[in-house]
mmCIF file of C-alpha atoms in Angstrom:
data_model
loop_
_atom_site.group_PDB
_atom_site.id
_atom_site.type_symbol
_atom_site.label_atom_id
_atom_site.label_comp_id
_atom_site.label_asym_id
_atom_site.label_seq_id
_atom_site.Cartn_x
_atom_site.Cartn_y
_atom_site.Cartn_z
ATOM 1 C CA MET A 20 -0.071 0.222 -0.021
ATOM 2 C CA LEU A 21 2.743 2.188 0.720
ATOM 3 C CA GLY A 22 3.905 1.817 -2.720
ATOM 4 C CA SER A 23 0.667 3.637 -4.031
ATOM 5 C CA PHE A 24 1.428 7.291 -2.537
ATOM 6 C CA PRO A 25 3.563 9.467 -4.222
ATOM 7 C CA ALA A 26 7.087 9.888 -3.136
ATOM 8 C CA PRO A 27 7.563 13.047 -0.484
ATOM 9 C CA LEU A 28 9.233 16.103 -2.212
ATOM 10 C CA VAL A 29 12.735 15.861 -0.404
ATOM 11 C CA PRO A 30 15.375 17.796 -1.267
ATOM 12 C CA SER A 31 16.979 15.423 -3.601
ATOM 13 C CA ARG A 32 13.385 15.423 -5.234
ATOM 14 C CA LEU A 33 13.333 19.184 -5.881
ATOM 15 C CA PHE A 34 16.802 19.365 -7.066
ATOM 16 C CA ALA A 35 15.501 17.018 -9.690
ATOM 17 C CA ILE A 36 12.725 18.980 -10.668
ATOM 18 C CA GLY A 37 14.854 21.734 -10.928
ATOM 19 C CA LYS A 38 17.319 20.027 -13.366
ATOM 20 C CA SER A 39 14.580 19.136 -15.252
ATOM 21 C CA LYS A 40 12.642 22.805 -15.670
ATOM 22 C CA SER A 41 14.050 26.088 -16.446
ATOM 23 C CA ILE A 42 13.849 29.039 -14.000
ATOM 24 C CA LYS A 43 11.254 30.631 -15.912
ATOM 25 C CA ASP A 44 8.965 27.618 -15.743
ATOM 26 C CA ILE A 45 9.678 27.477 -11.909
ATOM 27 C CA HIS A 46 8.603 31.183 -11.405
ATOM 28 C CA GLU A 47 5.540 30.644 -13.476
ATOM 29 C CA THR A 48 4.498 27.416 -11.317
ATOM 30 C CA MET A 49 5.193 29.058 -8.163
ATOM 31 C CA ALA A 50 3.674 32.766 -8.831
ATOM 32 C CA PRO A 51 0.138 32.156 -7.511
ATOM 33 C CA LEU A 52 1.679 31.038 -4.199
ATOM 34 C CA PHE A 53 3.024 34.949 -3.471
ATOM 35 C CA PRO A 54 0.777 38.175 -3.209
ATOM 36 C CA THR A 55 1.092 40.764 -5.540
ATOM 37 C CA THR A 56 2.860 44.262 -4.868
ATOM 38 C CA ALA A 57 -1.013 45.908 -5.054
ATOM 39 C CA ILE A 58 -2.246 43.466 -2.533
ATOM 40 C CA LEU A 59 0.547 44.115 0.199
ATOM 41 C CA GLN A 60 0.283 47.801 -0.408
ATOM 42 C CA ASP A 61 -3.524 47.726 0.198
ATOM 43 C CA VAL A 62 -3.100 45.383 3.221
ATOM 44 C CA PHE A 63 -0.068 47.086 5.166
ATOM 45 C CA SER A 64 -0.751 50.890 4.189
ATOM 46 C CA THR A 65 -2.528 53.027 6.920
ATOM 47 C CA GLN A 66 -6.279 52.546 7.205
ATOM 48 C CA SER A 67 -6.841 56.441 6.867
ATOM 49 C CA PRO A 68 -9.300 56.937 3.553
ATOM 50 C CA PHE A 69 -7.335 60.002 2.771
ATOM 51 C CA ALA A 70 -4.095 58.122 2.378
ATOM 52 C CA ARG A 71 -6.035 56.139 -0.401
ATOM 53 C CA PRO A 72 -5.994 57.325 -3.812
ATOM 54 C CA ILE A 73 -9.448 58.452 -5.035
ATOM 55 C CA PRO A 74 -10.793 56.874 -8.082
ATOM 56 C CA PRO A 75 -11.505 59.442 -10.919
ATOM 57 C CA PRO A 76 -14.976 60.057 -11.716
ATOM 58 C CA PRO A 77 -16.497 58.317 -14.682
ATOM 59 C CA THR A 78 -16.814 60.336 -17.709
ATOM 60 C CA ALA A 79 -20.047 61.206 -18.523
ATOM 61 C CA SER A 80 -20.929 61.382 -22.277
ATOM 62 C CA LYS A 81 -21.387 64.644 -23.391
ATOM 63 C CA SER A 82 -24.971 65.887 -24.471
ATOM 64 C CA SER A 83 -26.021 68.395 -27.115
ATOM 65 C CA TYR A 84 -28.635 69.858 -25.079
ATOM 66 C CA VAL A 85 -27.622 73.501 -23.695
ATOM 67 C CA PRO A 86 -29.634 74.727 -20.445
ATOM 68 C CA PRO A 87 -30.875 78.014 -20.548
ATOM 69 C CA ASP A 88 -28.665 80.565 -18.231
ATOM 70 C CA ARG A 89 -30.689 81.827 -15.511
ATOM 71 C CA ARG A 90 -27.924 83.302 -13.430
ATOM 72 C CA PHE A 91 -29.064 87.019 -14.500
ATOM 73 C CA SER A 92 -32.870 86.488 -14.841
ATOM 74 C CA ALA A 93 -33.400 89.558 -12.714
ATOM 75 C CA TRP A 94 -31.187 91.801 -14.979
ATOM 76 C CA SER A 95 -32.667 90.371 -18.140
ATOM 77 C CA ALA A 96 -36.117 91.674 -16.759
ATOM 78 C CA VAL A 97 -34.641 94.955 -16.255
ATOM 79 C CA ASP A 98 -32.775 94.951 -19.642
ATOM 80 C CA ASP A 99 -36.325 93.790 -21.211
ATOM 81 C CA VAL A 100 -38.216 96.639 -19.409
ATOM 82 C CA LYS A 101 -35.391 99.088 -20.741
ATOM 83 C CA SER A 102 -35.563 98.094 -24.062
ATOM 84 C CA LYS A 103 -39.484 98.462 -24.223
ATOM 85 C CA ALA A 104 -39.369 101.566 -22.656
ATOM 86 C CA GLY A 105 -36.955 102.805 -25.285
ATOM 87 C CA ALA A 106 -39.050 101.181 -28.100
ATOM 88 C CA LEU A 107 -42.016 103.221 -26.664
ATOM 89 C CA SER A 108 -39.815 106.295 -26.337
ATOM 90 C CA ASN A 109 -39.010 106.069 -30.137
ATOM 91 C CA GLU A 110 -42.449 105.435 -31.002
ATOM 92 C CA ALA A 111 -43.363 108.314 -29.011
ATOM 93 C CA GLN A 112 -40.599 110.544 -30.777
ATOM 94 C CA LYS A 113 -41.966 109.623 -33.974
ATOM 95 C CA GLU A 114 -45.572 110.445 -33.499
ATOM 96 C CA ILE A 115 -44.415 113.878 -32.014
ATOM 97 C CA ALA A 116 -42.321 114.432 -34.935
ATOM 98 C CA LYS A 117 -45.062 113.586 -37.258
ATOM 99 C CA ALA A 118 -47.437 116.037 -35.235
ATOM 100 C CA SER A 119 -44.986 118.759 -35.428
ATOM 101 C CA SER A 120 -44.475 118.252 -39.249
ATOM 102 C CA ALA A 121 -48.576 118.639 -39.559
ATOM 103 C CA ALA A 122 -48.501 121.399 -37.073
ATOM 104 C CA GLN A 123 -45.828 123.421 -39.307
ATOM 105 C CA ALA A 124 -47.315 122.566 -42.651
ATOM 106 C CA LYS A 125 -50.516 123.673 -41.306
ATOM 107 C CA THR A 126 -49.230 127.282 -39.901
ATOM 108 C CA GLY A 127 -46.703 127.353 -42.833
ATOM 109 C CA GLN A 128 -43.022 128.571 -41.977
ATOM 110 C CA ILE A 129 -43.152 130.819 -39.072
ATOM 111 C CA GLU A 130 -40.578 133.706 -39.337
ATOM 112 C CA LEU A 131 -39.083 135.277 -36.307
ATOM 113 C CA TYR A 132 -40.833 138.102 -34.855
ATOM 114 C CA SER A 133 -43.566 137.991 -37.310
ATOM 115 C CA ALA A 134 -47.400 138.070 -36.200
ATOM 116 C CA LYS A 135 -47.336 134.165 -36.035
ATOM 117 C CA TYR A 136 -44.190 133.866 -33.882
ATOM 118 C CA TYR A 137 -45.733 136.250 -31.349
ATOM 119 C CA ALA A 138 -48.962 134.190 -31.354
ATOM 120 C CA ALA A 139 -47.067 130.733 -31.131
ATOM 121 C CA CYS A 140 -44.980 132.386 -27.951
ATOM 122 C CA THR A 141 -48.348 133.740 -26.291
ATOM 123 C CA PHE A 142 -49.927 130.319 -26.679
ATOM 124 C CA GLY A 143 -46.734 128.492 -25.330
ATOM 125 C CA GLY A 144 -46.600 130.637 -22.195
ATOM 126 C CA LEU A 145 -50.329 129.959 -21.852
ATOM 127 C CA VAL A 146 -49.957 126.150 -21.919
ATOM 128 C CA ALA A 147 -46.415 126.432 -19.799
ATOM 129 C CA CYS A 148 -48.016 128.457 -16.964
ATOM 130 C CA GLY A 149 -51.756 127.262 -16.819
ATOM 131 C CA LEU A 150 -50.850 123.564 -16.369
ATOM 132 C CA THR A 151 -47.838 123.873 -14.076
ATOM 133 C CA HIS A 152 -49.275 126.140 -11.634
ATOM 134 C CA THR A 153 -52.425 124.042 -11.525
ATOM 135 C CA ALA A 154 -50.395 120.966 -11.138
ATOM 136 C CA VAL A 155 -48.745 122.368 -7.808
ATOM 137 C CA THR A 156 -52.183 123.699 -6.437
ATOM 138 C CA PRO A 157 -51.429 121.578 -3.038
ATOM 139 C CA LEU A 158 -48.465 123.019 -2.264
ATOM 140 C CA ASP A 159 -49.868 126.429 -2.989
ATOM 141 C CA LEU A 160 -52.555 125.878 -0.713
ATOM 142 C CA VAL A 161 -50.667 124.907 2.284
ATOM 143 C CA LYS A 162 -48.188 127.931 1.537
ATOM 144 C CA CYS A 163 -51.129 130.582 1.617
ATOM 145 C CA ARG A 164 -52.700 128.958 4.654
ATOM 146 C CA ARG A 165 -49.289 129.098 6.793
ATOM 147 C CA GLN A 166 -48.483 132.529 5.423
ATOM 148 C CA VAL A 167 -52.016 133.875 6.704
ATOM 149 C CA ASP A 168 -51.523 131.647 10.020
ATOM 150 C CA SER A 169 -48.076 130.159 10.471
ATOM 151 C CA LYS A 170 -49.524 128.043 13.628
ATOM 152 C CA MET A 171 -52.286 126.451 11.437
ATOM 153 C CA TYR A 172 -50.454 123.439 10.322
ATOM 154 C CA ARG A 173 -46.726 122.508 11.505
ATOM 155 C CA GLY A 174 -45.623 120.752 8.212
ATOM 156 C CA ASN A 175 -46.854 119.999 4.613
ATOM 157 C CA PHE A 176 -47.740 116.498 5.353
ATOM 158 C CA GLU A 177 -49.695 117.122 8.391
ATOM 159 C CA ALA A 178 -51.396 119.969 6.425
ATOM 160 C CA TRP A 179 -52.502 117.671 3.768
ATOM 161 C CA GLY A 180 -53.538 115.063 5.902
ATOM 162 C CA LYS A 181 -55.714 117.127 7.998
ATOM 163 C CA ILE A 182 -57.366 118.616 4.900
ATOM 164 C CA GLY A 183 -57.475 115.388 3.103
ATOM 165 C CA ARG A 184 -59.418 113.755 6.328
ATOM 166 C CA ALA A 185 -62.165 116.814 6.511
ATOM 167 C CA GLU A 186 -62.474 117.829 2.660
ATOM 168 C CA GLY A 187 -60.943 114.744 0.817
ATOM 169 C CA MET A 188 -58.912 115.104 -2.451
ATOM 170 C CA ARG A 189 -61.112 117.955 -3.554
ATOM 171 C CA GLY A 190 -60.043 119.869 -0.676
ATOM 172 C CA ILE A 191 -56.364 119.544 -1.328
ATOM 173 C CA PHE A 192 -56.986 120.943 -4.708
ATOM 174 C CA THR A 193 -58.932 124.120 -3.251
ATOM 175 C CA GLY A 194 -58.434 126.868 -5.867
ATOM 176 C CA TRP A 195 -57.184 125.103 -8.835
ATOM 177 C CA ALA A 196 -59.818 126.499 -11.208
ATOM 178 C CA PRO A 197 -58.752 130.141 -10.445
ATOM 179 C CA THR A 198 -55.292 129.177 -10.594
ATOM 180 C CA PHE A 199 -55.575 127.742 -13.990
ATOM 181 C CA PHE A 200 -57.672 130.654 -15.510
ATOM 182 C CA GLY A 201 -55.601 133.221 -13.777
ATOM 183 C CA TYR A 202 -51.933 132.038 -14.496
ATOM 184 C CA SER A 203 -52.871 130.896 -18.178
ATOM 185 C CA ALA A 204 -53.969 134.314 -18.863
ATOM 186 C CA GLN A 205 -50.815 135.794 -17.201
ATOM 187 C CA GLY A 206 -48.611 133.122 -18.795
ATOM 188 C CA ALA A 207 -49.865 134.358 -22.474
ATOM 189 C CA PHE A 208 -49.236 137.539 -21.740
ATOM 190 C CA LYS A 209 -46.016 137.264 -20.091
ATOM 191 C CA TYR A 210 -44.170 135.021 -22.433
ATOM 192 C CA GLY A 211 -45.639 136.531 -25.429
ATOM 193 C CA GLY A 212 -44.959 140.113 -24.296
ATOM 194 C CA TYR A 213 -41.430 139.263 -23.291
ATOM 195 C CA GLU A 214 -40.451 138.301 -26.738
ATOM 196 C CA PHE A 215 -42.287 141.358 -28.067
ATOM 197 C CA PHE A 216 -40.849 143.837 -25.830
ATOM 198 C CA LYS A 217 -37.237 142.031 -26.253
ATOM 199 C CA LYS A 218 -37.304 142.711 -29.760
ATOM 200 C CA PHE A 219 -38.933 146.020 -29.527
ATOM 201 C CA TYR A 220 -36.178 147.452 -27.174
ATOM 202 C CA SER A 221 -33.452 145.809 -28.999
ATOM 203 C CA ASP A 222 -34.499 147.491 -32.140
ATOM 204 C CA LEU A 223 -34.468 150.536 -30.359
ATOM 205 C CA ALA A 224 -30.996 150.123 -28.826
ATOM 206 C CA GLY A 225 -29.285 148.709 -31.847
ATOM 207 C CA GLU A 226 -27.569 145.704 -32.322
ATOM 208 C CA ASP A 227 -24.023 146.476 -30.578
ATOM 209 C CA ALA A 228 -25.836 148.257 -27.763
ATOM 210 C CA ALA A 229 -28.276 145.382 -27.296
ATOM 211 C CA TYR A 230 -25.685 142.701 -26.947
ATOM 212 C CA ARG A 231 -23.663 144.907 -24.539
ATOM 213 C CA TYR A 232 -26.430 145.963 -22.303
ATOM 214 C CA LYS A 233 -28.201 142.739 -22.593
ATOM 215 C CA THR A 234 -29.157 142.100 -19.156
ATOM 216 C CA GLY A 235 -30.697 145.382 -18.872
ATOM 217 C CA LEU A 236 -32.816 144.639 -21.920
ATOM 218 C CA TYR A 237 -33.851 141.301 -20.263
ATOM 219 C CA LEU A 238 -34.930 143.241 -17.261
ATOM 220 C CA ALA A 239 -36.922 145.952 -19.013
ATOM 221 C CA ALA A 240 -38.508 143.575 -21.432
ATOM 222 C CA SER A 241 -39.920 141.249 -18.761
ATOM 223 C CA ALA A 242 -41.048 144.079 -16.378
ATOM 224 C CA SER A 243 -42.922 145.595 -19.111
ATOM 225 C CA ALA A 244 -44.652 142.297 -20.032
ATOM 226 C CA GLU A 245 -45.528 141.264 -16.527
ATOM 227 C CA LEU A 246 -46.905 144.633 -15.804
ATOM 228 C CA ILE A 247 -49.811 144.040 -18.226
ATOM 229 C CA ALA A 248 -49.766 140.360 -17.455
ATOM 230 C CA ASP A 249 -50.728 140.919 -13.788
ATOM 231 C CA VAL A 250 -53.975 143.097 -14.704
ATOM 232 C CA ALA A 251 -55.145 139.738 -16.226
ATOM 233 C CA LEU A 252 -54.020 137.758 -13.204
ATOM 234 C CA CYS A 253 -55.053 139.812 -10.267
ATOM 235 C CA PRO A 254 -59.042 139.110 -10.444
ATOM 236 C CA PHE A 255 -58.443 135.401 -10.578
ATOM 237 C CA GLU A 256 -55.631 135.870 -7.769
ATOM 238 C CA ALA A 257 -58.028 137.496 -5.664
ATOM 239 C CA VAL A 258 -60.445 134.644 -5.757
ATOM 240 C CA LYS A 259 -57.701 131.812 -5.398
ATOM 241 C CA VAL A 260 -56.158 133.424 -2.353
ATOM 242 C CA ARG A 261 -60.053 133.731 -0.572
ATOM 243 C CA MET A 262 -60.752 130.368 -1.517
ATOM 244 C CA GLN A 263 -57.650 128.955 -0.062
ATOM 245 C CA THR A 264 -57.380 130.738 3.025
ATOM 246 C CA THR A 265 -61.204 130.749 4.120
ATOM 247 C CA ILE A 266 -62.524 127.548 5.786
ATOM 248 C CA PRO A 267 -64.882 126.454 4.251
ATOM 249 C CA PRO A 268 -64.020 128.100 1.073
ATOM 250 C CA PHE A 269 -66.217 131.547 0.448
ATOM 251 C CA ALA A 270 -67.115 130.335 -3.076
ATOM 252 C CA SER A 271 -67.542 126.859 -4.905
ATOM 253 C CA SER A 272 -66.590 128.078 -8.355
ATOM 254 C CA THR A 273 -64.316 130.787 -9.961
ATOM 255 C CA PHE A 274 -66.937 132.915 -11.545
ATOM 256 C CA GLY A 275 -69.060 132.393 -8.515
ATOM 257 C CA GLY A 276 -66.462 133.667 -6.564
ATOM 258 C CA ILE A 277 -66.068 136.862 -8.967
ATOM 259 C CA SER A 278 -69.560 137.351 -8.249
ATOM 260 C CA ILE A 279 -69.459 137.684 -4.604
ATOM 261 C CA ILE A 280 -66.450 139.973 -4.337
ATOM 262 C CA THR A 281 -68.124 142.233 -6.949
ATOM 263 C CA GLY A 282 -71.347 142.155 -5.147
ATOM 264 C CA LYS A 283 -69.875 143.343 -1.963
ATOM 265 C CA GLU A 284 -66.976 145.382 -2.765
ATOM 266 C CA GLY A 285 -67.444 146.295 -6.579
ATOM 267 C CA THR A 286 -64.891 145.796 -9.380
ATOM 268 C CA ALA A 287 -62.132 147.206 -7.082
ATOM 269 C CA GLY A 288 -62.312 144.564 -4.865
ATOM 270 C CA LEU A 289 -61.010 142.323 -7.533
ATOM 271 C CA TYR A 290 -57.818 144.715 -8.116
ATOM 272 C CA LYS A 291 -57.105 145.475 -4.361
ATOM 273 C CA GLY A 292 -54.394 143.216 -4.312
ATOM 274 C CA LEU A 293 -52.647 144.569 -7.580
ATOM 275 C CA TYR A 294 -50.261 146.685 -6.119
ATOM 276 C CA PRO A 295 -48.453 144.047 -3.852
ATOM 277 C CA LEU A 296 -49.297 141.753 -7.097
ATOM 278 C CA TRP A 297 -46.854 144.048 -9.014
ATOM 279 C CA GLY A 298 -44.348 144.162 -6.055
ATOM 280 C CA ARG A 299 -44.173 140.438 -5.994
ATOM 281 C CA GLN A 300 -44.582 139.643 -9.941
ATOM 282 C CA ILE A 301 -42.411 142.242 -11.240
ATOM 283 C CA PRO A 302 -39.056 141.644 -9.486
ATOM 284 C CA TYR A 303 -39.981 137.811 -9.807
ATOM 285 C CA THR A 304 -40.471 137.872 -13.743
ATOM 286 C CA MET A 305 -37.409 140.376 -13.992
ATOM 287 C CA MET A 306 -35.054 137.567 -12.249
ATOM 288 C CA LYS A 307 -37.102 134.767 -13.614
ATOM 289 C CA PHE A 308 -36.022 135.973 -17.359
ATOM 290 C CA ALA A 309 -32.752 137.728 -16.682
ATOM 291 C CA SER A 310 -31.134 135.040 -14.751
ATOM 292 C CA PHE A 311 -32.505 132.373 -17.145
ATOM 293 C CA GLU A 312 -31.203 134.190 -20.264
ATOM 294 C CA THR A 313 -27.925 134.801 -18.360
ATOM 295 C CA ILE A 314 -27.463 131.133 -16.980
ATOM 296 C CA VAL A 315 -28.613 129.482 -20.225
ATOM 297 C CA GLU A 316 -25.810 131.620 -21.960
ATOM 298 C CA ALA A 317 -22.994 130.494 -19.288
ATOM 299 C CA ILE A 318 -24.117 126.976 -19.708
ATOM 300 C CA TYR A 319 -23.662 126.888 -23.462
ATOM 301 C CA GLY A 320 -20.335 128.849 -22.939
ATOM 302 C CA GLN A 321 -19.014 126.059 -21.035
ATOM 303 C CA MET A 322 -20.111 123.505 -23.752
ATOM 304 C CA PRO A 323 -17.901 122.304 -26.486
ATOM 305 C CA LYS A 324 -19.835 123.435 -29.328
ATOM 306 C CA SER A 325 -22.112 126.225 -30.097
ATOM 307 C CA LYS A 326 -25.958 125.991 -29.230
ATOM 308 C CA SER A 327 -26.970 125.522 -32.870
ATOM 309 C CA GLU A 328 -24.932 122.141 -33.117
ATOM 310 C CA TYR A 329 -26.824 120.641 -30.454
ATOM 311 C CA GLY A 330 -30.065 118.573 -30.844
ATOM 312 C CA LYS A 331 -33.581 119.419 -29.433
ATOM 313 C CA GLY A 332 -33.314 117.284 -26.553
ATOM 314 C CA VAL A 333 -30.060 118.960 -25.389
ATOM 315 C CA GLN A 334 -31.585 122.444 -25.879
ATOM 316 C CA THR A 335 -34.656 121.518 -24.337
ATOM 317 C CA GLY A 336 -32.253 119.794 -21.024
ATOM 318 C CA VAL A 337 -30.585 123.329 -20.887
ATOM 319 C CA SER A 338 -33.850 125.124 -20.780
ATOM 320 C CA PHE A 339 -34.902 123.079 -17.725
ATOM 321 C CA ALA A 340 -31.687 123.214 -15.769
ATOM 322 C CA GLY A 341 -31.538 126.920 -16.525
ATOM 323 C CA GLY A 342 -35.316 127.478 -15.431
ATOM 324 C CA TYR A 343 -34.741 125.569 -12.177
ATOM 325 C CA LEU A 344 -31.558 127.591 -11.084
ATOM 326 C CA ALA A 345 -33.563 130.736 -12.151
ATOM 327 C CA GLY A 346 -36.561 129.690 -9.994
ATOM 328 C CA ILE A 347 -34.780 129.527 -6.995
ATOM 329 C CA LEU A 348 -33.416 133.093 -7.320
ATOM 330 C CA CYS A 349 -37.009 134.443 -8.185
ATOM 331 C CA ALA A 350 -38.504 132.858 -4.774
ATOM 332 C CA ILE A 351 -36.143 134.238 -2.683
ATOM 333 C CA VAL A 352 -36.617 137.876 -4.409
ATOM 334 C CA SER A 353 -40.290 137.964 -4.611
ATOM 335 C CA HIS A 354 -41.139 135.868 -1.203
ATOM 336 C CA PRO A 355 -41.783 139.034 0.940
ATOM 337 C CA ALA A 356 -44.243 140.384 -1.527
ATOM 338 C CA ASP A 357 -46.102 137.153 -1.964
ATOM 339 C CA VAL A 358 -46.744 136.897 1.771
ATOM 340 C CA MET A 359 -47.993 140.296 1.681
ATOM 341 C CA VAL A 360 -50.459 139.761 -1.200
ATOM 342 C CA SER A 361 -51.824 136.766 0.778
ATOM 343 C CA LYS A 362 -52.253 138.758 3.876
ATOM 344 C CA LEU A 363 -54.010 141.719 1.842
ATOM 345 C CA ASN A 364 -56.312 139.405 0.034
ATOM 346 C CA ALA A 365 -57.080 137.744 3.252
ATOM 347 C CA ASN A 366 -57.323 140.651 6.048
ATOM 348 C CA ARG A 367 -57.414 143.950 4.148
ATOM 349 C CA GLN A 368 -60.840 145.437 5.299
ATOM 350 C CA PRO A 369 -63.134 147.379 2.898
ATOM 351 C CA GLY A 370 -62.257 151.038 2.114
ATOM 352 C CA GLU A 371 -58.697 150.341 3.838
ATOM 353 C CA ALA A 372 -55.876 152.325 2.454
ATOM 354 C CA PHE A 373 -53.314 150.263 0.659
ATOM 355 C CA GLY A 374 -50.472 151.878 2.786
ATOM 356 C CA GLY A 375 -52.490 151.551 6.120
ATOM 357 C CA ALA A 376 -53.214 147.887 5.367
ATOM 358 C CA MET A 377 -49.507 146.911 4.730
ATOM 359 C CA SER A 378 -48.408 148.837 7.867
ATOM 360 C CA ARG A 379 -51.157 147.352 9.998
ATOM 361 C CA ILE A 380 -50.040 143.829 8.591
ATOM 362 C CA TYR A 381 -46.380 144.198 8.847
ATOM 363 C CA LYS A 382 -46.971 145.226 12.709
ATOM 364 C CA ASP A 383 -48.541 141.909 13.272
ATOM 365 C CA ILE A 384 -46.015 139.845 11.761
ATOM 366 C CA GLY A 385 -42.920 141.870 11.797
ATOM 367 C CA PHE A 386 -39.925 141.241 9.435
ATOM 368 C CA GLY A 387 -39.518 137.399 10.018
ATOM 369 C CA GLY A 388 -43.159 136.933 8.974
ATOM 370 C CA LEU A 389 -42.235 138.195 5.650
ATOM 371 C CA TRP A 390 -40.381 135.129 5.168
ATOM 372 C CA ASN A 391 -42.930 132.306 6.420
ATOM 373 C CA GLY A 392 -43.030 129.347 3.881
ATOM 374 C CA LEU A 393 -39.871 130.429 2.096
ATOM 375 C CA VAL A 394 -38.347 126.828 1.964
ATOM 376 C CA LEU A 395 -41.673 125.504 0.436
ATOM 377 C CA ARG A 396 -41.991 128.333 -2.051
ATOM 378 C CA ILE A 397 -38.227 127.778 -3.065
ATOM 379 C CA PHE A 398 -39.166 124.172 -4.000
ATOM 380 C CA MET A 399 -42.523 125.193 -5.718
ATOM 381 C CA ILE A 400 -41.123 128.027 -7.465
ATOM 382 C CA GLY A 401 -38.124 126.190 -8.587
ATOM 383 C CA THR A 402 -40.079 123.313 -9.868
ATOM 384 C CA LEU A 403 -42.321 125.380 -11.662
ATOM 385 C CA THR A 404 -39.788 127.671 -13.247
ATOM 386 C CA SER A 405 -37.988 124.655 -14.648
ATOM 387 C CA LEU A 406 -41.290 123.125 -15.952
ATOM 388 C CA GLN A 407 -42.212 126.239 -17.551
ATOM 389 C CA TRP A 408 -39.420 126.762 -19.640
ATOM 390 C CA GLY A 409 -39.051 123.290 -20.372
ATOM 391 C CA ILE A 410 -42.693 123.083 -21.668
ATOM 392 C CA TYR A 411 -42.370 126.670 -23.267
ATOM 393 C CA ASP A 412 -39.242 125.889 -25.368
ATOM 394 C CA SER A 413 -40.389 122.419 -26.259
ATOM 395 C CA PHE A 414 -43.608 123.946 -27.679
ATOM 396 C CA LYS A 415 -41.291 126.269 -29.702
ATOM 397 C CA VAL A 416 -39.145 123.479 -30.723
ATOM 398 C CA PHE A 417 -42.477 121.825 -31.686
ATOM 399 C CA MET A 418 -43.729 124.725 -34.222
ATOM 400 C CA GLY A 419 -40.031 124.926 -35.849
ATOM 401 C CA LEU A 420 -38.840 127.928 -33.756
ATOM 402 C CA PRO A 421 -35.573 127.932 -31.650
ATOM 403 C CA THR A 422 -35.211 127.735 -27.889
ATOM 404 C CA THR A 423 -34.756 130.852 -25.609
ATOM 405 C CA GLY A 424 -31.281 132.052 -24.727
ATOM 406 C CA GLY A 425 -27.864 131.455 -25.488
ATOM 407 C CA ALA A 426 -27.936 133.756 -28.343
ATOM 408 C CA ALA A 427 -24.548 134.434 -30.057
ATOM 409 C CA PRO A 428 -22.991 137.778 -30.023
ATOM 410 C CA PRO A 429 -23.099 140.001 -33.185
ATOM 411 C CA PRO A 430 -20.607 139.842 -35.801
ATOM 412 C CA LYS A 431 -18.724 143.019 -34.899
ATOM 413 C CA GLN A 432 -18.592 141.854 -31.167
ATOM 414 C CA THR A 433 -17.469 138.326 -32.228
ATOM 415 C CA ALA A 434 -14.451 139.647 -33.956
ATOM 416 C CA ASN A 435 -13.534 141.653 -30.746
ATOM 417 C CA LEU A 436 -13.607 138.688 -28.559
#
């Protein structure tokens, strides 16, 4: 039985095998008995997961689908609104240009300083002053009431809140109708008259003298125009001030108010505030036109090109900026007279002399009282004046006319400069 088992692998046996096979054959035979280098490294290396190499992620196949970029969706919405607004603006400009061309074709070419020119300036002044003064009626209402009684309201928002709760939105716009009628008439005579008197005095002085003394010419032309314009304004101003300073208003309509005043005081009752109105409006208008012309000329003087080389939009923008700066000066110069007008229309007794009424009012309010509501009036008049000049010059451009101010010096003067 022993003969049936294989003989043990004794050294002599191994030696015999080694003789019978090559080294390569022995290595291939014994290789499965020994671990590989990778297995040894995996078993005996540190157990920290960070020490082991992280296999790279599987490479995903690229798709042809490109997702929409949503990182700037808010910006995209703003840009969309801007583009739509720009498109609407372009369409509006095209329509305005069409309307302007139609108006110019209907009226024909308007020559400077012709009857058509003065008519266009008169209508432009009517629109500019009537609309702007009516729009700021709530500011004017609070200003007038605080001028008459400085303790009535502590501030504008408190005033509008009280008036709104007591009388509604209609109460906040108390006096809008006489404001519209009065300042439309005043604006027509003011702007149309200014253009007329500026040309009239320029012709009297001559071209060179008119340029040399242009500021004095602006002052004289504006004062002459305002002198006439205030006669048209005064009856409506009397009704407006009384409606705004009596609670409840003494009349419910403009012409109803005129009837009440003339019934009690005669026609003179409508003009009892004319002298202080002149005292307020003539200095105001002189400053308004002279400072506007000077400021606009200075603005164009700082710009790289002449006025005629700029488009309509730039010229109208210059008018707006010059109007606001001029309005600030106007408000300061005319404010004491504005306070006195409000006081006289509200407190002057029937038959009381003008000088006596002013003396009595001044004793009551003092010098400081003449400046009640100045800050509000600066804001109101600055806004008013800028809008008026913007509307007025826009209308002139609409009719094919040049904007106001920034005129070049005459040829001889230009050669000397």
